[in-house]
PDB file of C-alpha atoms and ligand atoms in Angstrom:
ATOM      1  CA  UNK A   1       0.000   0.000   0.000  1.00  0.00           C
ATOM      2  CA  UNK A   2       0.799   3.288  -0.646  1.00  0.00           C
ATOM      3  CA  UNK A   3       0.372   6.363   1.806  1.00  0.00           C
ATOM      4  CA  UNK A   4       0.292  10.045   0.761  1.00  0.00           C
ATOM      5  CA  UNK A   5       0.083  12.569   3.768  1.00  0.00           C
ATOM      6  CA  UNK A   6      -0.381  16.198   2.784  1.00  0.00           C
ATOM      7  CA  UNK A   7      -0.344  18.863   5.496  1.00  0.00           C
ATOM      8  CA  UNK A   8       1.045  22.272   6.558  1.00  0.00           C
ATOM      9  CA  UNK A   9       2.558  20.473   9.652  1.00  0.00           C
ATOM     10  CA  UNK A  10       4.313  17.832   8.105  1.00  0.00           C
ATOM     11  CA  UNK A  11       6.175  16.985  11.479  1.00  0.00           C
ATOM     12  CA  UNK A  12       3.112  16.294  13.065  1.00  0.00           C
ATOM     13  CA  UNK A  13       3.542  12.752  11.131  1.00  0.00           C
ATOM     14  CA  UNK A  14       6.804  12.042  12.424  1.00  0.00           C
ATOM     15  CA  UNK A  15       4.900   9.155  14.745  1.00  0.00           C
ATOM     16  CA  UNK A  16       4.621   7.399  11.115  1.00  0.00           C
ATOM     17  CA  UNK A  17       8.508   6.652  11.536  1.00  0.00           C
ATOM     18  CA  UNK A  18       8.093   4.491  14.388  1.00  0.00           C
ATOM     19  CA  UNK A  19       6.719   1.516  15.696  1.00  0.00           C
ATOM     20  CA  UNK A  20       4.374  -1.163  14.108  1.00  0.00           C
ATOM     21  CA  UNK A  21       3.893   1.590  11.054  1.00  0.00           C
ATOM     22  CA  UNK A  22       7.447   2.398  11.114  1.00  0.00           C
ATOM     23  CA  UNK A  23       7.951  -1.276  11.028  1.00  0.00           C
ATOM     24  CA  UNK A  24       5.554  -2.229   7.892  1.00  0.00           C
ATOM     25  CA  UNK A  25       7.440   0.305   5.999  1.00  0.00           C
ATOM     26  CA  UNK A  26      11.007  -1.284   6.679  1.00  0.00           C
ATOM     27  CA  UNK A  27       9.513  -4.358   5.742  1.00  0.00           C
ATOM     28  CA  UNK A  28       8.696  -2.702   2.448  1.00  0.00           C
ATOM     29  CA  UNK A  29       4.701  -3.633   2.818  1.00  0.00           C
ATOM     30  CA  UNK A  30       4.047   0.389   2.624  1.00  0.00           C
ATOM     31  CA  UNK A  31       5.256   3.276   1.246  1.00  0.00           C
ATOM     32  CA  UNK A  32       4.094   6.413   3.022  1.00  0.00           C
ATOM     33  CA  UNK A  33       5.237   9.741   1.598  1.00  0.00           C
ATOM     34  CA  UNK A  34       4.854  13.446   3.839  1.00  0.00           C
ATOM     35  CA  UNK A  35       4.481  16.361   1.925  1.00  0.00           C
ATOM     36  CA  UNK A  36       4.216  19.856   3.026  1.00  0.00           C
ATOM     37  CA  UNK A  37       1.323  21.626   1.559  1.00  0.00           C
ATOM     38  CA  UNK A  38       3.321  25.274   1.118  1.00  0.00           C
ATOM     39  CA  UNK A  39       5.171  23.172  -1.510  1.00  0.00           C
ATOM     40  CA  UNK A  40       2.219  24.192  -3.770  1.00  0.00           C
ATOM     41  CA  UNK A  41       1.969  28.162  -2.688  1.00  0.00           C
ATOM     42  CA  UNK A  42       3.354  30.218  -5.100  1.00  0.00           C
ATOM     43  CA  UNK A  43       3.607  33.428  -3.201  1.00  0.00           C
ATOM     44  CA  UNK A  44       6.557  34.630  -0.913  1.00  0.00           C
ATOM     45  CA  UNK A  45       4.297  33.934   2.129  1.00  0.00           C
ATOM     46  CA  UNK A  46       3.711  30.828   1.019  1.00  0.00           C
ATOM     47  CA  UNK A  47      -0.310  31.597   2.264  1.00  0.00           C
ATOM     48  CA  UNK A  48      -2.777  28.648   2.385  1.00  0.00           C
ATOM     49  CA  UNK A  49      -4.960  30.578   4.258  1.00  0.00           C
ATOM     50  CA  UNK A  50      -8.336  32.956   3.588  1.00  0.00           C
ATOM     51  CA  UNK A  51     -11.091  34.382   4.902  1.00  0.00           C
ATOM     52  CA  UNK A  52     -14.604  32.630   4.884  1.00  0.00           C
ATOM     53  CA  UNK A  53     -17.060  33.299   1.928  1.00  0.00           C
ATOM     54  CA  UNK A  54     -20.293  34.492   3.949  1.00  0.00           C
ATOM     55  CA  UNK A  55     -18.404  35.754   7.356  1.00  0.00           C
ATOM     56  CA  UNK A  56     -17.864  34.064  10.374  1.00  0.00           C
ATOM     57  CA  UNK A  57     -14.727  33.335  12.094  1.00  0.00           C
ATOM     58  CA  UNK A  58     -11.452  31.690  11.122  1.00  0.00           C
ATOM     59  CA  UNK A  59     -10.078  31.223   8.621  1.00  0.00           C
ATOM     60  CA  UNK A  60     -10.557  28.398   5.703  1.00  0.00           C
ATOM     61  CA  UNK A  61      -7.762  26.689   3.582  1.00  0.00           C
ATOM     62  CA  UNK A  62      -7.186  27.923   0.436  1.00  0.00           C
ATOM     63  CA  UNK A  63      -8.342  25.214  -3.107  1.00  0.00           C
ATOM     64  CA  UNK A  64      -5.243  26.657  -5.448  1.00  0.00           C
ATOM     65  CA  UNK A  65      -2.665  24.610  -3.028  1.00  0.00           C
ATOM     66  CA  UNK A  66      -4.553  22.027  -2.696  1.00  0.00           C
ATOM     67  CA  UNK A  67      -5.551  21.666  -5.927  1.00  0.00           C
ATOM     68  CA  UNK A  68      -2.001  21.544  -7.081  1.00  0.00           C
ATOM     69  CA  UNK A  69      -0.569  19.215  -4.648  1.00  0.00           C
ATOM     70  CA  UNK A  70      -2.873  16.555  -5.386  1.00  0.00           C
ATOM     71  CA  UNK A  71      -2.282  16.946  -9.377  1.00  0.00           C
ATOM     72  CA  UNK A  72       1.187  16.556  -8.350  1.00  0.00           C
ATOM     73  CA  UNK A  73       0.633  13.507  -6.436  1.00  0.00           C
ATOM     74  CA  UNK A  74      -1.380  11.597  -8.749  1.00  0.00           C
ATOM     75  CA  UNK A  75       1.199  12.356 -11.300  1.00  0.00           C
ATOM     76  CA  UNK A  76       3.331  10.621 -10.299  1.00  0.00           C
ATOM     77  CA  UNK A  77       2.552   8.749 -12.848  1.00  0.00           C
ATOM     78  CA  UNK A  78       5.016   5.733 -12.664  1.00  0.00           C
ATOM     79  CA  UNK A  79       5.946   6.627 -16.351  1.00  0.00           C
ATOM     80  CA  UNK A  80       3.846   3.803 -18.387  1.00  0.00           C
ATOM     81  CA  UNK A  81       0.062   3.490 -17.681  1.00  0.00           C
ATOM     82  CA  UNK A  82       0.796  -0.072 -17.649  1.00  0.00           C
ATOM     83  CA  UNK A  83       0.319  -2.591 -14.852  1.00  0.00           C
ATOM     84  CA  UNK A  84       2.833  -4.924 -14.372  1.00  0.00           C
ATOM     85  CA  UNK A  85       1.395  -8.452 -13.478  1.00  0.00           C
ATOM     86  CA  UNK A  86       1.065  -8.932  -9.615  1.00  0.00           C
ATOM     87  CA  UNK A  87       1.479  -4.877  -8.815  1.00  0.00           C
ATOM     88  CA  UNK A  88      -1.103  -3.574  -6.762  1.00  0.00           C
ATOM     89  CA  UNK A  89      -3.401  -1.047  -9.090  1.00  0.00           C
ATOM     90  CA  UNK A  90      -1.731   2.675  -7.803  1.00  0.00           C
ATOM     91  CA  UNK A  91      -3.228   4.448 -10.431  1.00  0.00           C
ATOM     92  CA  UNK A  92      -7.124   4.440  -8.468  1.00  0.00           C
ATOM     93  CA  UNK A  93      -5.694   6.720  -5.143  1.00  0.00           C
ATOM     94  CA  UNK A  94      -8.646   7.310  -2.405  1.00  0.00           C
ATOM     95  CA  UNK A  95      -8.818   9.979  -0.549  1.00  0.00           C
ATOM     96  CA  UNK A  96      -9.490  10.445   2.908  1.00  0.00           C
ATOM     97  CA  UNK A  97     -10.226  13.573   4.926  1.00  0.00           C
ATOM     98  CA  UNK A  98     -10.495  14.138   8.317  1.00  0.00           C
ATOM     99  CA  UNK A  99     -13.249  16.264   9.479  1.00  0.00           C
ATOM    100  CA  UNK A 100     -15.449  16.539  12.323  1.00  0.00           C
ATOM    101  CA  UNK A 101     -18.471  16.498   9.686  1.00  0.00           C
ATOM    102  CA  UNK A 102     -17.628  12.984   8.236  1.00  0.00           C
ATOM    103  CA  UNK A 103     -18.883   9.416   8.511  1.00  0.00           C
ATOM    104  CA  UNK A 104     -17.728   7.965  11.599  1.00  0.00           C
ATOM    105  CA  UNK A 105     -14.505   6.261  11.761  1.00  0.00           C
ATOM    106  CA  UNK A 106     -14.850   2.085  12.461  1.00  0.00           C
ATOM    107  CA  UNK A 107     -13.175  -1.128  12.341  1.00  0.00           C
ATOM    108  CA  UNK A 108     -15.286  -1.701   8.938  1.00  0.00           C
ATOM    109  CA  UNK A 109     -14.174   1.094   7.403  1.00  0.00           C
ATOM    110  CA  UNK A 110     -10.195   0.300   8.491  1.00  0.00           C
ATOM    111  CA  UNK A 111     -10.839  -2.636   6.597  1.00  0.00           C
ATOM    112  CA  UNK A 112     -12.329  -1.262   3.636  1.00  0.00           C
ATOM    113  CA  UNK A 113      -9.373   1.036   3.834  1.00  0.00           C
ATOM    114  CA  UNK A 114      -7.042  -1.408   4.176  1.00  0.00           C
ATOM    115  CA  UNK A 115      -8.399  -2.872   1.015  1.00  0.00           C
ATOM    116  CA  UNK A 116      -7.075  -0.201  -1.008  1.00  0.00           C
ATOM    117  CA  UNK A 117      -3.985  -0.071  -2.878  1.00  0.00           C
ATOM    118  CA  UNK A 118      -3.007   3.927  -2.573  1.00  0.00           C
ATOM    119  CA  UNK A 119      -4.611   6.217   0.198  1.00  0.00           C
ATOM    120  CA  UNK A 120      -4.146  10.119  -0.078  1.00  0.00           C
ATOM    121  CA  UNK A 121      -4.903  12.425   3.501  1.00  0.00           C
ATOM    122  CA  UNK A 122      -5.735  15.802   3.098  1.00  0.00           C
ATOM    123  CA  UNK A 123      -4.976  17.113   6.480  1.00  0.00           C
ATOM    124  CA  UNK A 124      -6.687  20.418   7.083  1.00  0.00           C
ATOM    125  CA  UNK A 125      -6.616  23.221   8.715  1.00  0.00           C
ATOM    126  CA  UNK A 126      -8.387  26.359  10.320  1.00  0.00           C
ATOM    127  CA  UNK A 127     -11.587  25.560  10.180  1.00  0.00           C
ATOM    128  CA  UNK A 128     -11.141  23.306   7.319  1.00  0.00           C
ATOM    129  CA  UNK A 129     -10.412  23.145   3.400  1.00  0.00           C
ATOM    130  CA  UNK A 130     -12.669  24.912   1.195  1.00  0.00           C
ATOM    131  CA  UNK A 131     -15.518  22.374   0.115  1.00  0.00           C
ATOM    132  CA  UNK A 132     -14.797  22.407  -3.946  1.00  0.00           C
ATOM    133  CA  UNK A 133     -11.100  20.734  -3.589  1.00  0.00           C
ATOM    134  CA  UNK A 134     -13.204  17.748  -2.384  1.00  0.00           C
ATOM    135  CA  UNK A 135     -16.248  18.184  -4.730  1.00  0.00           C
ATOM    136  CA  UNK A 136     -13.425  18.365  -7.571  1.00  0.00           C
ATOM    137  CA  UNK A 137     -11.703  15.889  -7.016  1.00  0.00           C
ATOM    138  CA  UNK A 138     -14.846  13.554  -5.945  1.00  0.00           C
ATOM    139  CA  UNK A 139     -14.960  13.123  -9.872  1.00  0.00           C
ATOM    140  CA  UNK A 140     -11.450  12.156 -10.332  1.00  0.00           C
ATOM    141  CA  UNK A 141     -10.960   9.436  -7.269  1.00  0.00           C
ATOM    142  CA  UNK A 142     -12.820   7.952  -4.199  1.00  0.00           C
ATOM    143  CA  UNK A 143     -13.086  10.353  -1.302  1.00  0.00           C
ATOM    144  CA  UNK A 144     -14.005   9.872   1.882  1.00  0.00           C
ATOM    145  CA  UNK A 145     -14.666  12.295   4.231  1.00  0.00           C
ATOM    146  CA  UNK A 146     -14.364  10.822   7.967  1.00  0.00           C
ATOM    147  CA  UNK A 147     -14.730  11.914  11.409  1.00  0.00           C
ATOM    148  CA  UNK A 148     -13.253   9.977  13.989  1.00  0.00           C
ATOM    149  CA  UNK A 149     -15.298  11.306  17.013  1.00  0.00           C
ATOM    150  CA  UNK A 150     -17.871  14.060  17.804  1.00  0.00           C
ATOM    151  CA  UNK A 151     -15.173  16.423  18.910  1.00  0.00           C
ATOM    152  CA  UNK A 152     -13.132  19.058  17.120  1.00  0.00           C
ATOM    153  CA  UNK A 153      -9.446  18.903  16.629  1.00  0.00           C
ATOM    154  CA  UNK A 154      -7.189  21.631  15.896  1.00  0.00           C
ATOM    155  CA  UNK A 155      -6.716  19.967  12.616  1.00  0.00           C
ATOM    156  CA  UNK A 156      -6.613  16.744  10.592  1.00  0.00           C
ATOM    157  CA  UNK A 157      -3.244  15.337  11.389  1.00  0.00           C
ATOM    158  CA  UNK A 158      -3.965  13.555  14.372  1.00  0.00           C
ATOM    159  CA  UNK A 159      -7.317  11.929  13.525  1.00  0.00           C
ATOM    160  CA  UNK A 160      -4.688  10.882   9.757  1.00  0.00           C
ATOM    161  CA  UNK A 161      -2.659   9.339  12.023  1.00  0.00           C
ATOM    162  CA  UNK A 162      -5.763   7.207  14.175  1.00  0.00           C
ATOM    163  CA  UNK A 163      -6.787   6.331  10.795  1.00  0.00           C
ATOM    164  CA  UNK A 164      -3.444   5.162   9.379  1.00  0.00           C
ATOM    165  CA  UNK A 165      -2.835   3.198  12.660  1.00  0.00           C
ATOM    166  CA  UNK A 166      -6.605   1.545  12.418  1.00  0.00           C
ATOM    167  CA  UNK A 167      -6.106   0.493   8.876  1.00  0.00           C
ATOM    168  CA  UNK A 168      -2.142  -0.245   8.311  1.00  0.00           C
ATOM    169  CA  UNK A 169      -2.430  -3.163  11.702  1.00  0.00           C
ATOM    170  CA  UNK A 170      -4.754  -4.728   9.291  1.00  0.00           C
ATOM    171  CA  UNK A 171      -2.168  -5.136   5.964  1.00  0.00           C
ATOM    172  CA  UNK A 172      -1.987  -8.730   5.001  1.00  0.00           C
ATOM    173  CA  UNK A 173       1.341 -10.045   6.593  1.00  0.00           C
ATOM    174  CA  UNK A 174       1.552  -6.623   8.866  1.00  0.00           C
ATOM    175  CA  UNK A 175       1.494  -8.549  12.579  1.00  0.00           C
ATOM    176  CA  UNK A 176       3.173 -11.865  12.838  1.00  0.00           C
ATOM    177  CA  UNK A 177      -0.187 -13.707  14.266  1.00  0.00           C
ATOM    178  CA  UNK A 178      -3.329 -12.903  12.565  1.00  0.00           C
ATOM    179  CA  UNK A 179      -5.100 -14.735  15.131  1.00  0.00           C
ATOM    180  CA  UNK A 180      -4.302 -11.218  17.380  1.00  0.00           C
ATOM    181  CA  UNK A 181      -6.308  -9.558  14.579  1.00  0.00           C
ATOM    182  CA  UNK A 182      -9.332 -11.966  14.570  1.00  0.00           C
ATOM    183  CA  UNK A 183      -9.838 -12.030  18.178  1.00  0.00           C
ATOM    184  CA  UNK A 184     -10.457  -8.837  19.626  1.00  0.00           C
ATOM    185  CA  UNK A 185     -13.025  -6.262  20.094  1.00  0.00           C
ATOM    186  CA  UNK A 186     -14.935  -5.119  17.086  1.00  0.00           C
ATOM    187  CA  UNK A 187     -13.142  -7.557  14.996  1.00  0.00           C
ATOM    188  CA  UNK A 188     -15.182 -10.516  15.670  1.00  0.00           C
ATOM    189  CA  UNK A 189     -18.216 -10.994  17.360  1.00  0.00           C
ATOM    190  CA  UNK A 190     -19.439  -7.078  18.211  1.00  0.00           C
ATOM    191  CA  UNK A 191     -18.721  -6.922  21.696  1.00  0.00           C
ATOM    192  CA  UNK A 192     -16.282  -4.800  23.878  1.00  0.00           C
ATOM    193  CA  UNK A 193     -13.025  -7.547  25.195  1.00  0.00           C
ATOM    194  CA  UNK A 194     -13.255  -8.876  28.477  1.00  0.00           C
ATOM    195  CA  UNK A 195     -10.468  -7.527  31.040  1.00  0.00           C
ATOM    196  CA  UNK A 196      -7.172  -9.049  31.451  1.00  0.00           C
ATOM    197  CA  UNK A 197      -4.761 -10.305  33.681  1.00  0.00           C
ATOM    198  CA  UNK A 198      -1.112 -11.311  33.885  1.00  0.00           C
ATOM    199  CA  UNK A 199       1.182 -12.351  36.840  1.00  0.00           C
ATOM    200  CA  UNK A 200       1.640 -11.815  39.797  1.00  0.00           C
ATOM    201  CA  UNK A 201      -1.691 -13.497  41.073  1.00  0.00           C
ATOM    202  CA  UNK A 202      -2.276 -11.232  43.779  1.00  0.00           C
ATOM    203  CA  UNK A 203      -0.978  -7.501  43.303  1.00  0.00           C
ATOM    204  CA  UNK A 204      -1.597  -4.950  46.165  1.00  0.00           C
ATOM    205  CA  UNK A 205      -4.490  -7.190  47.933  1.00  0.00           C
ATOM    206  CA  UNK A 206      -6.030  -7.770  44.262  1.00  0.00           C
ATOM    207  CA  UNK A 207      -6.266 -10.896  42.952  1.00  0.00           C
ATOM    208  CA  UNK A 208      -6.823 -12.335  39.738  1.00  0.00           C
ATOM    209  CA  UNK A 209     -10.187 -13.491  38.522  1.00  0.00           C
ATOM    210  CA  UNK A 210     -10.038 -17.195  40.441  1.00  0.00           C
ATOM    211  CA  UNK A 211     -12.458 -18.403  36.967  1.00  0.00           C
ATOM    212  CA  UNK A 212      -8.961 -17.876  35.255  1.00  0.00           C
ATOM    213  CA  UNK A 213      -6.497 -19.221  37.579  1.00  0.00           C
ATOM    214  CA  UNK A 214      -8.708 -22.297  37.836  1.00  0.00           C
ATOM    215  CA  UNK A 215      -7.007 -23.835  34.572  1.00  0.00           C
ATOM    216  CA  UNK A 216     -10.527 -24.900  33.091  1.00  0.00           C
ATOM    217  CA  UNK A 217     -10.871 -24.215  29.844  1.00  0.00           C
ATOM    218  CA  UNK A 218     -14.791 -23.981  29.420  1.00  0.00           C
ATOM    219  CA  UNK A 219     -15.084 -22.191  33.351  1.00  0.00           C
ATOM    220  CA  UNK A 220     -12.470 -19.429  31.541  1.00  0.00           C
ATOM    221  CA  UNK A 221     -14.602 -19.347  27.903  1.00  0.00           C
ATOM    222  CA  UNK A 222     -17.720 -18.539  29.701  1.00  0.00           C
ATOM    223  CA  UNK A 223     -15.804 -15.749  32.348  1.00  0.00           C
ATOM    224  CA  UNK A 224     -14.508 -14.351  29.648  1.00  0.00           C
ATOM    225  CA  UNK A 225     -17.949 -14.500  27.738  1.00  0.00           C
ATOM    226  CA  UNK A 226     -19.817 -12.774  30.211  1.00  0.00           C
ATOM    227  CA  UNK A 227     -17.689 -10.020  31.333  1.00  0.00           C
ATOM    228  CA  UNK A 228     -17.650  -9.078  27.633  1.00  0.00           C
ATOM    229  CA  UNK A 229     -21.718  -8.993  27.650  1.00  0.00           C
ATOM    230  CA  UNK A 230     -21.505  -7.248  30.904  1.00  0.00           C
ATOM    231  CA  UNK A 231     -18.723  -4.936  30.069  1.00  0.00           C
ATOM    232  CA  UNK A 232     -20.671  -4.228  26.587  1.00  0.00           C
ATOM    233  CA  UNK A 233     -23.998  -3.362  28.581  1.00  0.00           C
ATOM    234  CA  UNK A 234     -22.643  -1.092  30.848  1.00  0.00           C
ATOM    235  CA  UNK A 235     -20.445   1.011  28.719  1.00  0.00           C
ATOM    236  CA  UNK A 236     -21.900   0.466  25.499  1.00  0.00           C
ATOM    237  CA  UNK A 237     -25.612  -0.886  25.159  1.00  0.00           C
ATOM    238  CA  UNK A 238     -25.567   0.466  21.411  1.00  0.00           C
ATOM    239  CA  UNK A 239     -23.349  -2.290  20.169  1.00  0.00           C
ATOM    240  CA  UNK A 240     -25.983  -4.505  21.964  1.00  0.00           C
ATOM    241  CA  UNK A 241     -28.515  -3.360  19.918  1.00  0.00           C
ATOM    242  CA  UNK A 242     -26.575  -4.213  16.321  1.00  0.00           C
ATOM    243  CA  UNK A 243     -25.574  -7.255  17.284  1.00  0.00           C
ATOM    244  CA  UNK A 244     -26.595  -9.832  14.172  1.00  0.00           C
ATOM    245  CA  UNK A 245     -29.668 -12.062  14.692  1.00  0.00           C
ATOM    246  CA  UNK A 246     -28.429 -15.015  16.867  1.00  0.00           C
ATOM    247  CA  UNK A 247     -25.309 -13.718  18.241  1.00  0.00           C
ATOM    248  CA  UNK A 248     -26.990 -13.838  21.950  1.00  0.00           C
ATOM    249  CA  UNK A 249     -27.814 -17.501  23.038  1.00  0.00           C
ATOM    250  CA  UNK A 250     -30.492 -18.113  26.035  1.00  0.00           C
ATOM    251  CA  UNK A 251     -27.197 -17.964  28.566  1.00  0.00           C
ATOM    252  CA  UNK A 252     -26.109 -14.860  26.762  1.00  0.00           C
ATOM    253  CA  UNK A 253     -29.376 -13.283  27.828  1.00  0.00           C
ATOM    254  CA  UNK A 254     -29.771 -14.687  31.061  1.00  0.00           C
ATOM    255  CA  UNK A 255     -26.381 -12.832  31.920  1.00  0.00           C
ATOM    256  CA  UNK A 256     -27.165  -9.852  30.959  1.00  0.00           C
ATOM    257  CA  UNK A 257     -29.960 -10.001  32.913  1.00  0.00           C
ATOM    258  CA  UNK A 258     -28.354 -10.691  36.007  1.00  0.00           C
ATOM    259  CA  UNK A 259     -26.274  -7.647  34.729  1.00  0.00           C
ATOM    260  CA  UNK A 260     -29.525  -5.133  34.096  1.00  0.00           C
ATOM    261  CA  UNK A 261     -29.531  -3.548  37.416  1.00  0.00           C
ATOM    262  CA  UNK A 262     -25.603  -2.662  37.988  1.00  0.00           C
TER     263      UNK A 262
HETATM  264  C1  JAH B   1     -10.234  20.224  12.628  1.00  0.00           C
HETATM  265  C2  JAH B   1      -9.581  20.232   9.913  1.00  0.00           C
HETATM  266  N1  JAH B   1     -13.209  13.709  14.124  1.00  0.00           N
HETATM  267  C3  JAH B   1     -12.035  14.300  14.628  1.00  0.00           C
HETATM  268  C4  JAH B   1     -11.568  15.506  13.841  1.00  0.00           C
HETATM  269  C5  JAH B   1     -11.030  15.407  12.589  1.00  0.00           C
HETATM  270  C6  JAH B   1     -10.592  16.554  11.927  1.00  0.00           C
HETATM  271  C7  JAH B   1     -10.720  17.787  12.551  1.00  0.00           C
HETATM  272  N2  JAH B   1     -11.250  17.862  13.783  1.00  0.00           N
HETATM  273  C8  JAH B   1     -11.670  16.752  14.414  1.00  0.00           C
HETATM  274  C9  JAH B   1     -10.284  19.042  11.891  1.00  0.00           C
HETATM  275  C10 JAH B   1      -9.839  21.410  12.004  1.00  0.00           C
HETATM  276  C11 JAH B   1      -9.521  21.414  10.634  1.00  0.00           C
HETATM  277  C12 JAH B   1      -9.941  19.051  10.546  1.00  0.00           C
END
């Protein structure tokens, strides 16, 4: 996969360097590329910066530098127009662009993501990039505009960097057990992880679960089972709600019964 990041604070994606993302790029299973925006101004104050059409405050980002920097990027054309057989299709980029007024970041959409053979961020911002650099280039490549909470940033680079995270853990050959992938929260079976535990057995008068000291494999499956129902009630009844038809068995609900008034 490929990974443009365009921004005015190209530092800010420093983080990309290290660890597991840092680590699928030594391995040569991405290529991510940083590019300051002010690459594309073309005045001495290299502005990328205006004031709002209709008032208000702030300021919004100018389209010409935009506009430019992603006609440079998806130039870079490779030479040909040919495919060679078994290369990954980097001629069909998709943008993504953080903004509080997106759809909702999820595990679905990391995977969809993930699915992707070129991915282009547009980091804004000010209070954000003006509307037609998206609308324009809606008819030249995928967009997606996405939000990754109801809360406002002081610009897209951070929420870039959840999304790259979310989506570049899921790369075909990225971790070295795929089973770690499969298993957890909102990868499987729609409900929040049960806690966990590791040695000692008793740290500062707390002890671990007995259920999973007990060395029983079904006593731990169904510990484990339940304090994911009862974790996913308490903190988040809406994943309840969407669980597929069949996903809760007569024990399931029985549990979260017993659960209802905590
Ligand atoms: C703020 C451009 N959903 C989190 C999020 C994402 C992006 C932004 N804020 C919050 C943002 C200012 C300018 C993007």
């Amino acid at each position: 996969m490929r990974i443009d990041v365009v921004s005015i604070f190209p530092a800010y994606l420093a983080a990309l360097e290290l660890s597991l993302v840092g680590k699928a790029q030594a391995s040569g299973l991405l290529d991510v590329h940083v590019h300051d925006l002010r690459t594309w101004t073309r005045d001495r104050h290299h502005t990328a910066d205006d004031t709002p059409y209709g008032g208000g405050a702030g300021m919004v980002m100018k389209p010409e530098p935009w506009g430019e920097a992603l006609d440079a990027i998806t130039d870079l054309s490779g030479g040909e127009g040919a495919i060679a057989p078994g290369a990954s299709d980097k001629s069909a980029p998709t943008l993504v662009v953080p903004t509080p007024s997106g759809e909702l970041m999820s595990q679905g959409l990391a995977g969809e993501l993930a699915r992707k053979p070129w991915l282009i961020f547009a980091c804004g911002r000010y209070e954000g990039i003006d509307q037609r650099v998206v609308d324009h280039a809606r008819a030249r490549m995928d967009v997606r505009e996405v939000s990754i909470g109801d809360y406002v940033l002081n610009g897209g680079e951070v929420a870039a960097l959840v999304i790259i995270e979310a989506v570049v853990r899921l790369l075909p050959g990225f971790l070295g057990n795929p089973e770690s992938l499969t298993e957890e929260s909102h990868g499987t079976d729609g409900l929040l992880e049960y806690p966990v535990y590791t040695k000692p057995p008793t740290w500062r008068g707390l002890d671990v679960p007995q259920e999973l000291v007990s060395g029983h494999h079904a006593q731990i499956a169904r510990w484990r089972r339940d304090q994911a129902l009862r974790r996913t009630a308490l903190r988040r009844p809406d994943l309840l709600q969407r669980l597929p038809d069949g996903a809760l068995d007569e024990r399931d609900r029985a549990v979260l019964e017993d659960f209802a008034d905590e």
